[in-house]
DNA sequence: TTGACAATACCGTCCAGACGGTACAGTAAA
DNA sequence: TTTACTGTACCGTCTGGACGGTATTGTCAA
């Protein structure tokens, strides 16, 4: 709340995400981000007074987006009221598909200071706890969760290890497991 | 082969791995690595004439270790002649347990240049191909593979998301699936 | 209505420090 | 004599960040 002028901050964060993705995580300098965002370095430092704050901003924006999507999907007042597990799987798979660029900035943050990613880890922990609470089959939850983590990891490292058909099979299986159905054997 | 004097190179690589782990991936400078290895910067540059070569060395050593372990486990002439899938799962789980430090240097390499990790991705691709060729159930192979990738990822990012019991359950399930048995539901 | 002031949103410059890498002279063992 | 270093000095580049300045847009008392 209380955000009247998101325009510049958003532009900066978007620029950082793009830059990390297509120039490599190593080229995420303040000057380069500023240039990409179309402002000066001084201007960037006005909005994010240190590089650490920029990194925090990236993590927060990333988290906020996913949380908002999850909330929108599962909150009955806002839409379909999908169950948590299905929404989590569906949204995660969307984030892992070919149309979405990987979050390469994560490597920049990690190289800068691993602690920057603590909020991300804590979020994942809370999410896994919620998933466990929502379904009786622990092994099922863990399998689904870690397969998705694996897909994320593959995406992040830019490794395309599966064909389209294999990916479809994985997706179908995960969605089936999320709904408590039998996995597809093919 | 043709390696008569592994001592210094090994010391340097080990120092880099340790340093990335306990001072963070961002502090992997040549000077720092040399100091940790107990040699001078000039001495380091004698063995690895550039930082890029050091990174390549890290990737190669990492790969060589895992390949050697896999080979030793599956080659009947050398030992038990374990089947590929079981050996892969078992060794991967060992690499992911609490006693082994995460390969934090991967983030340094990624920040430097994502291409450094190409050999790693190619190795994974070949491994997955071999696993697919060895078992009839594609969905099973993919599930096992990506759960392990997910565990690796969690380890890498230093997120401890599961309890000891949960981890045991995952391990049992993976080993069971590797042997074509039914997964444990608990 | 106007003049004084202040907050916002930047720009452009400068600097100290870190880093990768080079050069080179010396050394000690095999 | 070659191999395998050590140690020091140095260079060019990049980077985070501090800082001073500026244009624009309110705000508000006289």
Coordinates of C-alpha atoms (C1' of nucleotides) in Angstrom, one line a residue:
Chain A
X1 CA 0.0 0.0 0.0
X2 CA 0.9 3.6 0.0
X3 CA 2.6 3.4 -3.3
X4 CA 1.6 6.3 -5.5
X5 CA 4.5 6.3 -7.9
X6 CA 5.6 2.9 -8.8
X7 CA 6.7 3.8 -12.3
X8 CA 10.4 4.5 -11.8
X9 CA 11.1 1.8 -9.2
X10 CA 9.3 -0.7 -11.5
X11 CA 11.3 0.3 -14.5
X12 CA 14.6 -0.1 -12.5
X13 CA 13.6 -3.5 -11.2
X14 CA 12.5 -4.6 -14.7
X15 CA 15.7 -3.4 -16.2
X16 CA 17.7 -5.3 -13.6
X17 CA 15.8 -8.5 -14.3
X18 CA 16.3 -8.1 -18.1
X19 CA 19.9 -7.2 -17.8
X20 CA 20.8 -10.2 -15.6
X21 CA 19.0 -12.4 -18.0
X22 CA 20.5 -11.3 -21.3
X23 CA 23.9 -10.0 -20.3
X24 CA 24.6 -12.5 -17.6
X25 CA 24.3 -12.2 -13.8
X26 CA 27.8 -10.9 -13.6
X27 CA 27.0 -7.6 -15.4
X28 CA 24.4 -6.4 -12.9
X29 CA 26.2 -3.2 -11.9
X30 CA 24.4 -0.1 -10.8
X31 CA 25.5 1.8 -13.9
X32 CA 24.4 -0.8 -16.3
X33 CA 21.0 -1.2 -14.6
X34 CA 20.6 2.6 -14.6
X35 CA 21.5 2.8 -18.3
X36 CA 19.1 0.0 -19.2
X37 CA 16.3 1.7 -17.2
X38 CA 17.0 4.9 -19.0
X39 CA 18.1 7.0 -16.0
X40 CA 21.4 8.0 -14.5
X41 CA 23.3 6.2 -11.8
X42 CA 22.5 9.0 -9.4
X43 CA 18.9 8.6 -10.2
X44 CA 19.0 5.0 -9.5
X45 CA 20.7 5.6 -6.2
X46 CA 17.9 7.9 -5.3
X47 CA 15.4 5.1 -5.4
X48 CA 17.7 2.3 -4.1
X49 CA 20.3 4.0 -1.9
X50 CA 22.6 1.0 -2.1
X51 CA 23.2 -2.1 -4.2
X52 CA 21.9 -4.2 -1.3
X53 CA 18.6 -2.3 -1.4
X54 CA 18.3 -3.1 -5.1
X55 CA 18.8 -6.8 -4.4
X56 CA 16.2 -6.7 -1.7
X57 CA 13.9 -5.0 -4.0
X58 CA 14.4 -7.7 -6.6
X59 CA 13.6 -10.4 -4.1
X60 CA 10.6 -8.6 -2.7
X61 CA 9.1 -8.0 -6.1
X62 CA 9.6 -11.6 -7.1
X63 CA 8.0 -12.8 -4.0
X64 CA 5.2 -10.3 -4.1
X65 CA 4.3 -11.4 -7.7
X66 CA 4.1 -15.0 -6.8
X67 CA 2.2 -14.5 -3.6
X68 CA -0.3 -12.3 -5.4
X69 CA -0.9 -14.8 -8.1
X70 CA -1.3 -17.6 -5.5
X71 CA -3.7 -15.5 -3.5
X72 CA -5.7 -14.5 -6.6
X73 CA -6.0 -18.2 -7.6
X74 CA -7.0 -19.6 -4.2
X75 CA -9.1 -16.8 -2.7
X76 CA -12.7 -17.6 -3.5
X77 CA -13.7 -13.9 -3.2
X78 CA -11.3 -13.0 -6.0
X79 CA -12.0 -15.7 -8.5
X80 CA -12.2 -19.4 -8.9
X81 CA -11.0 -20.5 -5.4
X82 CA -8.7 -23.1 -6.7
X83 CA -7.2 -25.4 -4.1
X84 CA -3.7 -24.4 -2.9
X85 CA -1.8 -27.4 -4.2
X86 CA -3.2 -27.2 -7.7
X87 CA -2.7 -23.5 -7.9
X88 CA 0.9 -23.8 -6.7
X89 CA 1.6 -26.5 -9.2
X90 CA -0.1 -24.7 -12.1
X91 CA 1.6 -21.4 -11.3
X92 CA 5.0 -22.9 -10.8
X93 CA 4.8 -24.7 -14.1
X94 CA 3.8 -21.6 -15.9
X95 CA 6.8 -19.8 -14.4
X96 CA 9.0 -22.7 -15.6
X97 CA 7.8 -22.7 -19.2
X98 CA 9.6 -21.5 -22.3
X99 CA 7.9 -18.1 -22.5
X100 CA 9.2 -16.9 -19.2
X101 CA 12.8 -15.8 -18.8
X102 CA 14.8 -17.4 -15.9
X103 CA 15.4 -15.3 -12.8
X104 CA 19.1 -14.9 -13.5
X105 CA 19.4 -12.1 -11.1
X106 CA 19.2 -14.7 -8.3
X107 CA 22.9 -15.5 -9.1
X108 CA 23.8 -11.9 -8.8
X109 CA 22.2 -11.7 -5.4
X110 CA 23.8 -15.0 -4.4
X111 CA 27.3 -13.8 -5.4
X112 CA 26.8 -10.5 -3.6
X113 CA 25.5 -12.1 -0.4
X114 CA 23.7 -15.3 0.1
X115 CA 21.6 -13.8 2.8
X116 CA 19.7 -11.8 0.3
X117 CA 17.9 -14.9 -0.6
X118 CA 16.8 -15.7 3.0
X119 CA 13.3 -14.2 2.4
X120 CA 13.0 -16.5 -0.6
X121 CA 13.9 -19.6 1.4
X122 CA 11.6 -18.6 4.2
X123 CA 8.8 -18.2 1.8
X124 CA 9.4 -21.6 0.4
X125 CA 9.4 -23.1 3.9
X126 CA 6.1 -21.5 4.7
X127 CA 4.7 -22.6 1.4
X128 CA 5.8 -26.2 1.9
X129 CA 4.3 -26.1 5.4
X130 CA 1.0 -25.0 4.0
X131 CA 1.0 -27.6 1.4
X132 CA 1.7 -30.3 4.0
X133 CA -1.2 -29.1 6.1
X134 CA -3.5 -29.3 3.1
X135 CA -3.0 -32.8 2.0
X136 CA -2.7 -36.1 3.9
X137 CA -0.1 -37.8 1.7
X138 CA 3.3 -36.4 2.8
X139 CA 5.3 -38.3 0.3
X140 CA 3.1 -37.0 -2.5
X141 CA 3.6 -33.4 -1.4
X142 CA 7.3 -33.7 -1.1
X143 CA 7.6 -35.4 -4.5
X144 CA 5.6 -32.7 -6.2
X145 CA 7.4 -29.9 -4.4
X146 CA 10.9 -31.2 -5.2
X147 CA 10.1 -32.0 -8.8
X148 CA 9.1 -28.4 -9.2
X149 CA 12.2 -27.2 -7.4
X150 CA 14.2 -29.3 -9.9
X151 CA 12.4 -27.8 -12.8
X152 CA 13.0 -24.3 -11.4
X153 CA 16.7 -25.2 -11.0
X154 CA 17.0 -26.5 -14.6
X155 CA 15.3 -23.3 -15.8
X156 CA 17.6 -21.1 -13.7
X157 CA 20.8 -22.8 -15.0
X158 CA 19.6 -22.6 -18.6
X159 CA 19.7 -26.3 -19.1
X160 CA 17.0 -27.7 -21.3
X161 CA 17.2 -31.4 -20.5
X162 CA 13.7 -32.6 -21.5
X163 CA 11.8 -32.7 -24.8
X164 CA 8.4 -31.0 -25.2
X165 CA 6.7 -34.4 -24.9
X166 CA 8.6 -35.2 -21.7
X167 CA 7.8 -31.9 -20.2
X168 CA 4.1 -32.4 -21.0
X169 CA 4.3 -35.8 -19.2
X170 CA 5.8 -34.2 -16.2
X171 CA 3.2 -31.5 -16.1
X172 CA 0.4 -33.9 -16.4
X173 CA 1.8 -36.1 -13.6
X174 CA 2.3 -33.1 -11.3
X175 CA -1.2 -31.8 -11.9
X176 CA -2.6 -35.3 -11.3
X177 CA -0.7 -35.7 -8.1
X178 CA -1.7 -32.3 -7.0
X179 CA -5.3 -33.4 -7.3
X180 CA -4.7 -36.8 -5.6
X181 CA -5.1 -38.7 -8.8
X182 CA -2.9 -41.6 -10.0
X183 CA 0.1 -40.5 -11.9
X184 CA 0.2 -41.2 -15.6
X185 CA 2.5 -44.0 -16.6
X186 CA 3.6 -43.8 -20.1
Chain B
X1 CA 46.0 -39.5 -16.8
X2 CA 49.5 -38.1 -17.0
X3 CA 49.1 -36.4 -13.7
X4 CA 52.1 -37.0 -11.6
X5 CA 51.9 -33.9 -9.4
X6 CA 48.3 -33.3 -8.4
X7 CA 49.2 -31.8 -5.0
X8 CA 49.3 -28.1 -5.8
X9 CA 46.4 -28.1 -8.3
X10 CA 44.3 -30.0 -5.9
X11 CA 45.2 -27.7 -3.0
X12 CA 44.1 -24.7 -5.1
X13 CA 40.9 -26.3 -6.2
X14 CA 40.1 -27.4 -2.7
X15 CA 40.9 -23.9 -1.4
X16 CA 38.5 -22.4 -4.0
X17 CA 35.7 -24.7 -3.0
X18 CA 36.1 -24.1 0.7
X19 CA 36.4 -20.3 0.2
X20 CA 33.3 -20.1 -1.9
X21 CA 31.5 -22.1 0.7
X22 CA 32.4 -20.3 3.8
X23 CA 33.1 -16.8 2.7
X24 CA 30.4 -16.6 0.1
X25 CA 30.6 -17.1 -3.7
X26 CA 31.4 -13.4 -4.2
X27 CA 34.7 -13.6 -2.5
X28 CA 36.3 -16.0 -4.9
X29 CA 39.2 -13.7 -6.0
X30 CA 42.5 -15.1 -7.2
X31 CA 44.3 -13.5 -4.3
X32 CA 42.0 -14.9 -1.8
X33 CA 42.1 -18.4 -3.3
X34 CA 45.9 -18.3 -3.4
X35 CA 46.1 -17.2 0.2
X36 CA 43.7 -19.9 1.3
X37 CA 45.8 -22.5 -0.6
X38 CA 48.9 -21.3 1.1
X39 CA 50.6 -20.2 -2.1
X40 CA 51.3 -16.8 -3.7
X41 CA 49.1 -15.3 -6.4
X42 CA 51.9 -15.8 -8.9
X43 CA 52.0 -19.5 -8.0
X44 CA 48.3 -19.8 -8.6
X45 CA 48.6 -18.1 -11.9
X46 CA 51.3 -20.5 -12.8
X47 CA 48.9 -23.4 -12.5
X48 CA 45.8 -21.6 -13.7
X49 CA 46.9 -18.9 -16.0
X50 CA 43.5 -17.1 -15.8
X51 CA 40.4 -17.0 -13.7
X52 CA 38.5 -18.7 -16.5
X53 CA 40.9 -21.6 -16.3
X54 CA 40.4 -21.9 -12.6
X55 CA 36.6 -22.0 -13.1
X56 CA 37.0 -24.7 -15.8
X57 CA 39.2 -26.6 -13.4
X58 CA 36.5 -26.5 -10.7
X59 CA 33.8 -27.7 -13.1
X60 CA 36.1 -30.5 -14.4
X61 CA 37.1 -31.7 -11.0
X62 CA 33.5 -31.7 -9.8
X63 CA 32.4 -33.7 -12.9
X64 CA 35.4 -36.1 -12.7
X65 CA 34.7 -37.0 -9.1
X66 CA 31.0 -37.8 -9.8
X67 CA 31.8 -39.7 -12.9
X68 CA 34.5 -41.7 -11.2
X69 CA 32.1 -42.6 -8.3
X70 CA 29.4 -43.6 -10.7
X71 CA 31.8 -45.7 -12.7
X72 CA 33.2 -47.4 -9.7
X73 CA 29.7 -48.3 -8.5
X74 CA 28.4 -49.6 -11.8
X75 CA 31.4 -51.3 -13.3
X76 CA 31.3 -55.0 -12.3
X77 CA 35.0 -55.3 -12.7
X78 CA 35.6 -52.7 -10.0
X79 CA 33.1 -53.7 -7.4
X80 CA 29.5 -54.5 -6.9
X81 CA 28.2 -53.7 -10.3
X82 CA 25.2 -51.7 -9.0
X83 CA 22.7 -50.8 -11.7
X84 CA 23.0 -47.3 -13.0
X85 CA 19.8 -45.9 -11.7
X86 CA 20.3 -47.1 -8.1
X87 CA 23.9 -45.9 -8.1
X88 CA 22.9 -42.5 -9.5
X89 CA 20.2 -42.1 -6.8
X90 CA 22.4 -43.3 -4.0
X91 CA 25.4 -41.1 -4.9
X92 CA 23.3 -38.1 -5.5
X93 CA 21.6 -38.5 -2.1
X94 CA 25.0 -38.8 -0.4
X95 CA 26.1 -35.6 -2.2
X96 CA 23.0 -33.9 -0.8
X97 CA 23.3 -34.9 2.8
X98 CA 24.3 -32.8 5.7
X99 CA 27.9 -33.9 5.8
X100 CA 28.8 -32.5 2.4
X101 CA 29.2 -28.8 1.9
X102 CA 27.2 -27.3 -1.0
X103 CA 29.1 -26.4 -4.2
X104 CA 28.8 -22.7 -3.7
X105 CA 31.5 -22.0 -6.3
X106 CA 28.8 -22.7 -8.9
X107 CA 27.4 -19.3 -8.2
X108 CA 30.8 -17.7 -8.7
X109 CA 31.2 -19.5 -12.0
X110 CA 27.6 -18.5 -13.0
X111 CA 28.3 -14.8 -12.1
X112 CA 31.5 -14.9 -14.1
X113 CA 30.1 -16.5 -17.2
X114 CA 27.1 -18.9 -17.4
X115 CA 29.0 -20.8 -20.2
X116 CA 31.4 -22.2 -17.6
X117 CA 28.6 -24.5 -16.6
X118 CA 27.9 -25.9 -20.0
X119 CA 30.0 -29.0 -19.4
X120 CA 27.9 -29.6 -16.3
X121 CA 24.6 -29.3 -18.2
X122 CA 25.9 -31.5 -21.0
X123 CA 26.9 -34.1 -18.4
X124 CA 23.4 -34.0 -16.9
X125 CA 21.8 -34.4 -20.3
X126 CA 23.9 -37.5 -21.1
X127 CA 23.2 -38.9 -17.7
X128 CA 19.4 -38.5 -18.1
X129 CA 19.6 -40.1 -21.5
X130 CA 21.4 -43.1 -20.1
X131 CA 18.8 -43.4 -17.3
X132 CA 16.0 -43.2 -19.8
X133 CA 17.6 -46.0 -21.9
X134 CA 18.0 -48.2 -18.8
X135 CA 14.4 -48.2 -17.6
X136 CA 11.1 -48.6 -19.3
X137 CA 9.0 -46.2 -17.2
X138 CA 9.8 -42.7 -18.5
X139 CA 7.6 -40.9 -15.9
X140 CA 9.4 -42.7 -13.2
X141 CA 12.9 -41.7 -14.4
X142 CA 11.8 -38.1 -14.9
X143 CA 10.3 -37.9 -11.4
X144 CA 13.4 -39.4 -9.7
X145 CA 15.7 -37.2 -11.7
X146 CA 13.9 -33.9 -11.0
X147 CA 13.4 -34.7 -7.3
X148 CA 17.1 -35.1 -7.0
X149 CA 17.7 -31.9 -9.0
X150 CA 15.4 -30.2 -6.5
X151 CA 17.3 -31.5 -3.5
X152 CA 20.5 -30.4 -5.1
X153 CA 19.0 -27.0 -5.7
X154 CA 17.9 -26.7 -2.1
X155 CA 21.3 -27.7 -0.9
X156 CA 23.0 -25.2 -3.2
X157 CA 20.8 -22.4 -1.9
X158 CA 21.4 -23.4 1.7
X159 CA 17.7 -23.8 2.3
X160 CA 16.9 -26.6 4.8
X161 CA 13.2 -27.1 4.0
X162 CA 12.7 -30.6 5.3
X163 CA 13.1 -32.4 8.6
X164 CA 15.3 -35.5 9.0
X165 CA 12.2 -37.7 8.9
X166 CA 10.9 -36.2 5.8
X167 CA 14.3 -36.4 4.2
X168 CA 14.4 -40.1 5.1
X169 CA 11.1 -40.6 3.5
X170 CA 12.2 -38.9 0.3
X171 CA 15.4 -41.1 0.2
X172 CA 13.4 -44.3 0.7
X173 CA 11.0 -43.3 -2.0
X174 CA 13.7 -42.4 -4.5
X175 CA 15.6 -45.6 -3.8
X176 CA 12.4 -47.6 -4.2
X177 CA 11.5 -45.9 -7.4
X178 CA 15.0 -46.5 -8.7
X179 CA 14.5 -50.2 -8.2
X180 CA 11.1 -50.2 -9.8
X181 CA 9.4 -50.8 -6.5
X182 CA 6.2 -49.1 -5.3
X183 CA 6.8 -45.8 -3.5
X184 CA 6.3 -45.7 0.2
X185 CA 3.1 -43.8 1.2
X186 CA 3.3 -42.6 4.8
Chain C
dT1 C1' -1.2 37.2 -6.2
dT2 C1' 3.1 36.5 -5.0
dG3 C1' 7.3 35.5 -2.9
dA4 C1' 9.7 32.1 0.2
dC5 C1' 10.6 27.8 0.9
dA6 C1' 10.6 22.7 0.7
dA7 C1' 10.1 18.1 -1.2
dT8 C1' 10.7 15.1 -5.1
dA9 C1' 13.2 13.2 -8.7
dC10 C1' 16.6 13.2 -10.8
dC11 C1' 21.9 14.3 -13.4
dG12 C1' 27.0 14.3 -13.7
dT13 C1' 31.3 14.0 -11.6
dC14 C1' 34.6 12.3 -8.7
dC15 C1' 37.1 9.0 -5.9
dA16 C1' 39.0 5.1 -3.1
dG17 C1' 39.4 0.5 -3.4
dA18 C1' 39.2 -4.1 -5.4
dC19 C1' 40.2 -7.0 -9.0
dG20 C1' 42.4 -9.5 -13.0
dG21 C1' 46.4 -9.8 -15.1
dT22 C1' 51.5 -8.8 -16.3
dA23 C1' 56.4 -8.6 -15.5
dC24 C1' 60.3 -9.9 -13.5
dA25 C1' 63.9 -11.1 -10.4
dG26 C1' 65.0 -14.6 -7.2
dT27 C1' 65.2 -19.5 -5.3
dA28 C1' 65.5 -24.2 -4.3
dA29 C1' 65.0 -28.8 -5.4
dA30 C1' 65.2 -32.8 -8.9
Chain D
dT1 C1' 69.2 -26.9 -16.5
dT2 C1' 64.6 -27.3 -15.9
dT3 C1' 60.5 -27.2 -13.1
dA4 C1' 58.0 -25.1 -9.8
dC5 C1' 57.3 -22.0 -7.6
dT6 C1' 57.8 -17.0 -4.2
dG7 C1' 57.4 -12.1 -3.8
dT8 C1' 56.9 -7.6 -5.2
dA9 C1' 55.7 -4.1 -8.0
dC10 C1' 52.7 -2.3 -11.0
dC11 C1' 48.8 -1.2 -14.6
dG12 C1' 44.2 -0.5 -16.4
dT13 C1' 39.6 -1.2 -15.5
dC14 C1' 35.5 -1.5 -13.1
dT15 C1' 32.5 -0.5 -9.3
dG16 C1' 29.9 1.2 -5.4
dG17 C1' 28.9 5.1 -3.5
dA18 C1' 29.3 10.0 -1.9
dC19 C1' 28.2 14.5 -3.3
dG20 C1' 26.9 18.8 -5.2
dG21 C1' 23.9 20.7 -8.3
dT22 C1' 19.3 21.3 -10.8
dA23 C1' 14.5 21.4 -12.6
dT24 C1' 9.9 20.8 -11.4
dT25 C1' 6.1 20.9 -8.5
dG26 C1' 3.7 21.8 -4.7
dT27 C1' 2.6 24.6 -0.2
dC28 C1' 1.5 28.4 2.3
dA29 C1' 1.9 32.6 4.7
dA30 C1' 1.7 37.7 3.8

